[in-house]
Amino acid sequence: MIRNGHGEASGAKRPGPRARRAVRVWCDGCYDMVHYGHSNQLRQARAMGDHLIVGVHTDEEIAKHKGPPVFTQEERYKMVQAIKWVDEVVPAAPYVTTLETLDKYNCDFCVHGNDITLTVDGRDTYEEVKQAGRYRECKRTQGVSTTDLVGRMLLVTKAHHSSQEMSSEYREYADSFGKCPGGRNPWTGVSQFLQTSQKIIQFASGKEPQPGETVIYVAGAFDLFHIGHVDFLEKVYGLAERPYVIAGLHFDQEVNHYKGKNYPIMNLHERTLSVLACRYVSEVVIGAPYSVTAELLDHFKEPKRRGIFCQVDSGNDLTTDLIVQRIIKNRLEYEARNQKKEAKELAFQEAMRRQEAQPEREIDCDF
């Protein structure tokens, strides 16, 4: 298991084997479209114990309770495993967290954000463990949500870029898009997200390249950090026996210049945290130049020789564009389902009105 310095990054020293029994922590969720908010939840959970086990729900369970996920369960399992604070992933975890599950994996308690998760019939998924006193809460990360990211894609706006203000249209759309039946609005505007040195320190490993380590530099947008990026970085990590991978992230304006549309979907600050959470990355260059220069390589004590470029095939053809297409497809399916339901209800109401107007006639309506 690659620790990637997550224990050292927090400054915490783990006790020896005779000091006390290791505290095992359980987290679970859909982890669809994994972003730095998910990573921050898992970072906080890991800090509460010594071993973090994360259960990930199946596509079937998510579709039943929330609607079809964007990513497949296999993609989601691997995405969660790539987060450096995760020690173990449990596939096909039950949607409702029970004491039986905690006991099965020898977990002391489970951790969830300070927001409510409900089943399709409106039941709190953590009710049983809460009543048993085996539930802990961590702070929800302000400034990001899956709803917000989907809104950025569908609205085709650039308001999320770090140098621009959010439009009233964008906020209004996100408000309406994220409303749940109970009226609670999960909107956490991008303007609320403040990148601080403390947040970067919490995510960073804090390790310098050591003698004998091979420094490998990669660069790109790393937008909507996804399984394609993970597969690529895993391949890069495997190029050396002792790798030290540095990921360069381009400025928002640079990404928009070569990708167009409303890219990047995530601004530079958000992309920084997403990449830092990956276990295969040791360091991030914030606002890296598009062209790799000799000065850049020298800054990281790379060998002076040239001819050191290597092209790596990740074996995964997933791109940010394809993710947007999945989102749109799911959104259209969701809207089509609602429209069909509304049409049925309207037809039923019309039939009832006709029946009331002409009570002597029988109306046989098969809906």
Tab-separated table of C-alpha atoms in Angstrom:
chain	number	residue	atom	x	y	z
A	1	MET	CA	0.000	0.000	0.000
A	2	ILE	CA	1.458	3.339	-1.046
A	3	ARG	CA	1.133	5.813	1.782
A	4	ASN	CA	2.504	8.772	-0.199
A	5	GLY	CA	3.384	10.592	2.994
A	6	HIS	CA	-0.165	11.254	4.177
A	7	GLY	CA	0.715	10.518	7.814
A	8	GLU	CA	3.794	12.734	7.753
A	9	ALA	CA	1.952	15.521	5.937
A	10	SER	CA	-0.343	16.092	8.899
A	11	GLY	CA	2.583	16.139	11.316
A	12	ALA	CA	1.042	13.307	13.314
A	13	LYS	CA	3.222	10.524	14.668
A	14	ARG	CA	1.649	7.122	14.853
A	15	PRO	CA	2.254	5.210	18.066
A	16	GLY	CA	4.216	1.976	18.183
A	17	PRO	CA	2.468	-1.393	18.072
A	18	ARG	CA	2.465	-1.703	21.876
A	19	ALA	CA	0.991	1.747	22.513
A	20	ARG	CA	-2.603	1.010	21.525
A	21	ARG	CA	-4.791	-0.843	19.094
A	22	ALA	CA	-5.077	0.725	15.659
A	23	VAL	CA	-8.299	2.685	15.131
A	24	ARG	CA	-10.115	1.559	11.996
A	25	VAL	CA	-12.393	4.092	10.313
A	26	TRP	CA	-15.201	3.421	7.820
A	27	CYS	CA	-16.465	5.803	5.115
A	28	ASP	CA	-18.890	5.015	2.329
A	29	GLY	CA	-20.602	6.733	-0.557
A	30	CYS	CA	-21.243	6.876	-4.284
A	31	TYR	CA	-18.029	8.784	-5.072
A	32	ASP	CA	-19.320	9.624	-8.523
A	33	MET	CA	-17.366	12.402	-10.238
A	34	VAL	CA	-14.788	12.379	-7.442
A	35	HIS	CA	-13.562	15.906	-6.645
A	36	TYR	CA	-11.392	17.517	-3.984
A	37	GLY	CA	-14.413	17.776	-1.661
A	38	HIS	CA	-14.555	13.974	-1.516
A	39	SER	CA	-10.791	13.844	-1.015
A	40	ASN	CA	-10.980	16.342	1.828
A	41	GLN	CA	-13.669	14.269	3.539
A	42	LEU	CA	-11.454	11.192	3.338
A	43	ARG	CA	-8.438	13.191	4.546
A	44	GLN	CA	-10.386	14.286	7.631
A	45	ALA	CA	-11.668	10.760	8.231
A	46	ARG	CA	-8.165	9.279	7.976
A	47	ALA	CA	-6.931	11.805	10.555
A	48	MET	CA	-9.462	10.389	13.052
A	49	GLY	CA	-7.832	6.961	13.037
A	50	ASP	CA	-5.021	4.772	11.743
A	51	HIS	CA	-6.627	2.796	8.917
A	52	LEU	CA	-9.290	4.088	6.531
A	53	ILE	CA	-11.649	1.697	4.766
A	54	VAL	CA	-13.942	3.165	2.111
A	55	GLY	CA	-17.056	1.387	0.869
A	56	VAL	CA	-18.276	2.284	-2.613
A	57	HIS	CA	-21.850	1.620	-3.759
A	58	THR	CA	-22.747	-0.248	-6.939
A	59	ASP	CA	-24.294	1.314	-10.022
A	60	GLU	CA	-27.542	-0.512	-9.260
A	61	GLU	CA	-27.795	0.858	-5.719
A	62	ILE	CA	-27.055	4.419	-6.829
A	63	ALA	CA	-29.574	4.248	-9.675
A	64	LYS	CA	-32.214	3.027	-7.216
A	65	HIS	CA	-31.708	5.794	-4.665
A	66	LYS	CA	-30.295	8.746	-6.623
A	67	GLY	CA	-30.376	8.108	-10.359
A	68	PRO	CA	-27.806	6.734	-12.825
A	69	PRO	CA	-24.160	7.525	-11.958
A	70	VAL	CA	-21.834	9.189	-14.458
A	71	PHE	CA	-19.000	6.729	-13.847
A	72	THR	CA	-19.209	2.947	-13.672
A	73	GLN	CA	-18.614	1.170	-10.389
A	74	GLU	CA	-15.251	-0.168	-11.586
A	75	GLU	CA	-14.135	3.371	-12.455
A	76	ARG	CA	-15.329	4.653	-9.101
A	77	TYR	CA	-13.557	1.874	-7.175
A	78	LYS	CA	-10.260	2.768	-8.829
A	79	MET	CA	-10.743	6.516	-8.372
A	80	VAL	CA	-11.241	6.111	-4.628
A	81	GLN	CA	-8.263	3.754	-4.349
A	82	ALA	CA	-6.091	6.435	-5.985
A	83	ILE	CA	-6.788	8.914	-3.160
A	84	LYS	CA	-3.718	8.835	-0.947
A	85	TRP	CA	-5.565	8.799	2.387
A	86	VAL	CA	-7.450	5.601	1.539
A	87	ASP	CA	-5.971	2.352	2.850
A	88	GLU	CA	-8.592	-0.068	1.547
A	89	VAL	CA	-11.616	-0.033	-0.768
A	90	VAL	CA	-14.679	-2.253	-0.293
A	91	PRO	CA	-16.622	-2.704	-3.542
A	92	ALA	CA	-20.413	-3.078	-3.533
A	93	ALA	CA	-20.879	-1.556	-0.084
A	94	PRO	CA	-24.520	-1.426	1.086
A	95	TYR	CA	-26.270	1.922	0.638
A	96	VAL	CA	-27.488	1.907	4.249
A	97	THR	CA	-24.653	1.782	6.777
A	98	THR	CA	-25.277	-0.750	9.536
A	99	LEU	CA	-23.491	-2.009	12.631
A	100	GLU	CA	-23.140	-5.338	10.845
A	101	THR	CA	-21.013	-3.665	8.158
A	102	LEU	CA	-18.802	-1.892	10.700
A	103	ASP	CA	-18.289	-5.124	12.627
A	104	LYS	CA	-17.581	-7.120	9.463
A	105	TYR	CA	-14.594	-4.887	8.673
A	106	ASN	CA	-13.589	-4.376	12.323
A	107	CYS	CA	-14.249	-0.641	12.155
A	108	ASP	CA	-14.634	1.413	15.307
A	109	PHE	CA	-16.904	4.036	13.745
A	110	CYS	CA	-17.921	5.589	10.441
A	111	VAL	CA	-17.377	9.159	9.256
A	112	HIS	CA	-19.580	11.271	7.005
A	113	GLY	CA	-19.898	14.938	6.109
A	114	ASN	CA	-22.321	17.222	7.918
A	115	ASP	CA	-25.028	16.758	5.290
A	116	ILE	CA	-27.887	14.267	5.346
A	117	THR	CA	-27.944	11.231	3.057
A	118	LEU	CA	-31.350	9.656	2.517
A	119	THR	CA	-32.623	6.467	0.920
A	120	VAL	CA	-35.217	6.495	-1.841
A	121	ASP	CA	-37.940	6.280	0.834
A	122	GLY	CA	-36.525	9.190	2.862
A	123	ARG	CA	-34.683	7.255	5.589
A	124	ASP	CA	-31.379	8.463	7.062
A	125	THR	CA	-28.744	6.000	5.832
A	126	TYR	CA	-26.714	6.431	9.035
A	127	GLU	CA	-29.584	6.195	11.529
A	128	GLU	CA	-28.506	2.854	13.040
A	129	VAL	CA	-24.832	3.747	13.602
A	130	LYS	CA	-25.803	7.170	14.958
A	131	GLN	CA	-28.048	5.590	17.589
A	132	ALA	CA	-25.229	3.224	18.553
A	133	GLY	CA	-22.755	6.089	19.036
A	134	ARG	CA	-20.480	4.878	16.231
A	135	TYR	CA	-20.852	7.872	13.950
A	136	ARG	CA	-18.561	10.876	13.515
A	137	GLU	CA	-18.958	13.956	11.360
A	138	CYS	CA	-16.420	15.912	9.368
A	139	LYS	CA	-16.771	19.338	7.788
A	140	ARG	CA	-18.184	19.549	4.296
A	141	THR	CA	-15.833	21.323	1.878
A	142	GLN	CA	-17.325	24.667	0.934
A	143	GLY	CA	-17.117	25.821	-2.657
A	144	VAL	CA	-17.571	22.538	-4.514
A	145	SER	CA	-20.285	20.001	-5.166
A	146	THR	CA	-21.131	17.539	-7.907
A	147	THR	CA	-24.264	19.597	-8.606
A	148	ASP	CA	-22.135	22.680	-9.168
A	149	LEU	CA	-19.722	20.878	-11.518
A	150	VAL	CA	-22.604	19.491	-13.576
A	151	GLY	CA	-24.091	22.979	-13.745
A	152	ARG	CA	-20.841	24.379	-15.136
A	153	MET	CA	-20.808	21.754	-17.889
A	154	LEU	CA	-24.423	22.165	-18.925
A	155	LEU	CA	-24.503	25.945	-18.803
A	156	VAL	CA	-21.270	26.252	-20.829
A	157	THR	CA	-20.091	29.179	-18.724
A	158	LYS	CA	-16.614	30.463	-17.899
A	159	ALA	CA	-17.752	32.047	-14.624
A	160	HIS	CA	-15.925	29.389	-12.616
A	161	HIS	CA	-12.501	30.435	-13.940
A	162	SER	CA	-10.451	31.949	-11.141
A	163	SER	CA	-10.128	35.351	-12.828
A	164	GLN	CA	-13.823	35.928	-13.527
A	165	GLU	CA	-16.908	36.790	-11.504
A	166	MET	CA	-19.874	34.442	-11.294
A	167	SER	CA	-22.848	35.558	-13.373
A	168	SER	CA	-26.318	35.908	-11.872
A	169	GLU	CA	-27.564	33.482	-14.559
A	170	TYR	CA	-25.079	30.850	-13.416
A	171	ARG	CA	-26.041	31.208	-9.750
A	172	GLU	CA	-29.764	31.136	-10.576
A	173	TYR	CA	-29.337	28.002	-12.696
A	174	ALA	CA	-27.275	26.236	-10.043
A	175	ASP	CA	-29.865	27.134	-7.394
A	176	SER	CA	-32.717	25.594	-9.394
A	177	PHE	CA	-30.657	22.622	-10.589
A	178	GLY	CA	-29.657	21.609	-7.074
A	179	LYS	CA	-33.017	21.907	-5.287
A	180	CYS	CA	-34.159	18.670	-3.703
A	181	PRO	CA	-37.811	17.818	-2.917
A	182	GLY	CA	-37.484	19.119	0.639
A	183	GLY	CA	-36.440	22.549	-0.623
A	184	ARG	CA	-32.918	22.287	0.778
A	185	ASN	CA	-30.373	23.842	-1.547
A	186	PRO	CA	-26.883	22.280	-1.608
A	187	TRP	CA	-25.463	25.217	-3.576
A	188	THR	CA	-21.997	26.142	-2.407
A	189	GLY	CA	-20.877	28.835	-4.829
A	190	VAL	CA	-17.420	28.827	-6.342
A	191	SER	CA	-16.889	32.293	-4.912
A	192	GLN	CA	-16.939	30.726	-1.436
A	193	PHE	CA	-13.894	28.583	-2.225
A	194	LEU	CA	-10.761	30.323	-0.986
A	195	GLN	CA	-7.455	28.700	-1.771
A	196	THR	CA	-5.230	29.021	1.270
A	197	SER	CA	-1.709	27.901	2.047
A	198	GLN	CA	-3.119	25.821	4.903
A	199	LYS	CA	-5.377	23.871	2.538
A	200	ILE	CA	-2.456	23.152	0.213
A	201	ILE	CA	-0.318	22.032	3.164
A	202	GLN	CA	-3.097	19.665	4.271
A	203	PHE	CA	-3.163	18.052	0.843
A	204	ALA	CA	0.560	18.092	0.035
A	205	SER	CA	2.972	15.361	1.081
A	206	GLY	CA	5.573	17.934	2.088
A	207	LYS	CA	8.448	15.774	0.853
A	208	GLU	CA	11.433	16.924	-1.178
A	209	PRO	CA	13.005	14.599	-3.761
A	210	GLN	CA	15.423	12.274	-1.965
A	211	PRO	CA	18.763	10.902	-3.212
A	212	GLY	CA	18.141	7.912	-5.446
A	213	GLU	CA	14.638	9.004	-6.440
A	214	THR	CA	13.832	9.579	-10.103
A	215	VAL	CA	12.148	12.930	-10.693
A	216	ILE	CA	9.495	12.656	-13.402
A	217	TYR	CA	7.713	15.748	-14.705
A	218	VAL	CA	4.290	15.669	-16.381
A	219	ALA	CA	2.079	18.593	-17.325
A	220	GLY	CA	-1.455	19.270	-18.483
A	221	ALA	CA	-4.860	20.655	-17.554
A	222	PHE	CA	-5.895	17.687	-15.342
A	223	ASP	CA	-9.413	19.056	-15.545
A	224	LEU	CA	-12.232	17.190	-13.755
A	225	PHE	CA	-9.559	14.848	-12.422
A	226	HIS	CA	-10.801	11.452	-13.579
A	227	ILE	CA	-9.910	7.792	-14.087
A	228	GLY	CA	-8.048	8.575	-17.334
A	229	HIS	CA	-5.697	10.836	-15.378
A	230	VAL	CA	-5.296	8.191	-12.675
A	231	ASP	CA	-4.394	5.487	-15.197
A	232	PHE	CA	-1.853	7.820	-16.809
A	233	LEU	CA	-0.222	8.832	-13.504
A	234	GLU	CA	-0.123	5.215	-12.351
A	235	LYS	CA	1.794	4.315	-15.527
A	236	VAL	CA	4.139	7.270	-14.982
A	237	TYR	CA	4.694	6.214	-11.368
A	238	GLY	CA	5.692	2.756	-12.574
A	239	LEU	CA	8.461	4.089	-14.836
A	240	ALA	CA	10.977	4.144	-11.991
A	241	GLU	CA	11.766	2.068	-8.933
A	242	ARG	CA	11.681	5.149	-6.701
A	243	PRO	CA	9.652	7.775	-8.541
A	244	TYR	CA	9.041	11.377	-7.526
A	245	VAL	CA	6.282	12.608	-9.815
A	246	ILE	CA	5.789	16.346	-10.316
A	247	ALA	CA	2.589	17.419	-12.067
A	248	GLY	CA	2.493	20.811	-13.769
A	249	LEU	CA	-0.942	22.451	-14.013
A	250	HIS	CA	-1.572	25.079	-16.669
A	251	PHE	CA	-3.298	28.374	-15.945
A	252	ASP	CA	-7.044	28.584	-16.655
A	253	GLN	CA	-6.513	31.006	-19.532
A	254	GLU	CA	-3.890	28.727	-21.098
A	255	VAL	CA	-6.226	25.720	-20.913
A	256	ASN	CA	-9.071	27.712	-22.386
A	257	HIS	CA	-6.766	28.846	-25.202
A	258	TYR	CA	-5.966	25.299	-26.352
A	259	LYS	CA	-9.239	23.576	-25.397
A	260	GLY	CA	-11.793	26.319	-26.023
A	261	LYS	CA	-15.483	26.272	-24.999
A	262	ASN	CA	-15.813	26.745	-21.233
A	263	TYR	CA	-12.775	24.666	-20.312
A	264	PRO	CA	-11.342	24.132	-17.811
A	265	ILE	CA	-14.445	23.065	-15.886
A	266	MET	CA	-12.430	23.286	-12.672
A	267	ASN	CA	-10.317	26.362	-12.035
A	268	LEU	CA	-6.600	26.185	-11.260
A	269	HIS	CA	-7.050	26.180	-7.483
A	270	GLU	CA	-9.533	23.307	-7.625
A	271	ARG	CA	-7.385	21.305	-10.030
A	272	THR	CA	-4.388	21.766	-7.739
A	273	LEU	CA	-6.107	20.092	-4.790
A	274	SER	CA	-7.546	17.321	-6.984
A	275	VAL	CA	-4.104	16.350	-8.277
A	276	LEU	CA	-2.408	16.700	-4.879
A	277	ALA	CA	-4.856	14.150	-3.469
A	278	CYS	CA	-3.586	11.480	-5.892
A	279	ARG	CA	-1.228	8.943	-4.354
A	280	TYR	CA	0.962	8.852	-7.482
A	281	VAL	CA	1.847	12.565	-7.326
A	282	SER	CA	4.518	13.991	-5.031
A	283	GLU	CA	4.427	17.661	-5.986
A	284	VAL	CA	2.433	20.108	-8.111
A	285	VAL	CA	3.585	23.141	-10.094
A	286	ILE	CA	0.752	25.672	-9.896
A	287	GLY	CA	0.496	27.559	-13.171
A	288	ALA	CA	3.134	25.609	-15.072
A	289	PRO	CA	4.238	26.926	-18.469
A	290	TYR	CA	2.749	25.244	-21.525
A	291	SER	CA	6.229	24.655	-22.972
A	292	VAL	CA	8.700	22.703	-20.842
A	293	THR	CA	11.877	24.773	-20.642
A	294	ALA	CA	15.414	24.006	-19.514
A	295	GLU	CA	14.938	26.450	-16.638
A	296	LEU	CA	11.916	24.506	-15.420
A	297	LEU	CA	13.808	21.215	-15.463
A	298	ASP	CA	16.810	22.773	-13.727
A	299	HIS	CA	14.546	24.150	-11.008
A	300	PHE	CA	13.678	20.583	-10.028
A	301	LYS	CA	17.292	19.405	-10.316
A	302	GLU	CA	16.582	17.333	-13.402
A	303	PRO	CA	19.580	15.968	-15.336
A	304	LYS	CA	21.103	18.530	-17.706
A	305	ARG	CA	21.081	16.093	-20.598
A	306	ARG	CA	18.352	16.320	-23.206
A	307	GLY	CA	16.453	13.597	-25.020
A	308	ILE	CA	14.637	12.732	-21.781
A	309	PHE	CA	11.097	13.019	-23.138
A	310	CYS	CA	8.967	9.879	-22.794
A	311	GLN	CA	5.449	9.344	-24.110
A	312	VAL	CA	3.208	7.202	-21.887
A	313	ASP	CA	0.054	5.439	-23.049
A	314	SER	CA	-2.404	5.336	-20.169
A	315	GLY	CA	-4.485	2.645	-21.859
A	316	ASN	CA	-7.591	4.734	-21.132
A	317	ASP	CA	-9.265	6.926	-23.762
A	318	LEU	CA	-11.508	8.816	-21.323
A	319	THR	CA	-11.359	12.596	-21.737
A	320	THR	CA	-13.075	15.571	-20.145
A	321	ASP	CA	-15.158	15.916	-23.327
A	322	LEU	CA	-16.440	12.352	-22.940
A	323	ILE	CA	-17.373	13.036	-19.307
A	324	VAL	CA	-19.388	16.064	-20.399
A	325	GLN	CA	-21.148	13.868	-22.975
A	326	ARG	CA	-22.012	11.338	-20.240
A	327	ILE	CA	-23.381	14.137	-18.073
A	328	ILE	CA	-25.540	15.484	-20.880
A	329	LYS	CA	-26.788	11.985	-21.723
A	330	ASN	CA	-27.780	11.330	-18.107
A	331	ARG	CA	-29.374	14.756	-17.822
A	332	LEU	CA	-31.443	14.166	-20.963
A	333	GLU	CA	-32.555	10.767	-19.639
A	334	TYR	CA	-33.534	12.396	-16.340
A	335	GLU	CA	-35.510	15.127	-18.094
A	336	ALA	CA	-37.159	12.619	-20.475
A	337	ARG	CA	-38.246	10.479	-17.510
A	338	ASN	CA	-39.751	13.496	-15.758
A	339	GLN	CA	-41.504	14.679	-18.917
A	340	LYS	CA	-43.032	11.239	-19.414
A	341	LYS	CA	-44.203	11.193	-15.807
A	342	GLU	CA	-45.703	14.687	-16.104
A	343	ALA	CA	-47.480	13.719	-19.356
A	344	LYS	CA	-49.033	10.714	-17.629
A	345	GLU	CA	-50.191	12.843	-14.704
A	346	LEU	CA	-51.709	15.468	-17.021
A	347	ALA	CA	-53.505	12.782	-19.031
A	348	PHE	CA	-54.845	11.239	-15.847
A	349	GLN	CA	-56.055	14.619	-14.554
A	350	GLU	CA	-57.753	15.386	-17.884
A	351	ALA	CA	-59.486	12.015	-17.842
A	352	MET	CA	-60.710	12.652	-14.307
A	353	ARG	CA	-62.081	16.051	-15.320
A	354	ARG	CA	-63.949	14.489	-18.249
A	355	GLN	CA	-65.316	11.796	-15.982
A	356	GLU	CA	-66.591	14.372	-13.484
A	357	ALA	CA	-68.202	16.381	-16.299
A	358	GLN	CA	-69.939	13.282	-17.696
A	359	PRO	CA	-70.541	10.941	-14.737
A	360	GLU	CA	-72.917	8.735	-16.717
A	361	ARG	CA	-70.108	7.621	-19.064
A	362	GLU	CA	-67.440	5.159	-18.101
A	363	ILE	CA	-63.919	6.098	-19.039
A	364	ASP	CA	-61.417	3.273	-19.196
A	365	CYS	CA	-57.974	4.817	-18.846
A	366	ASP	CA	-54.942	2.568	-18.852
A	367	PHE	CA	-52.100	4.587	-17.450
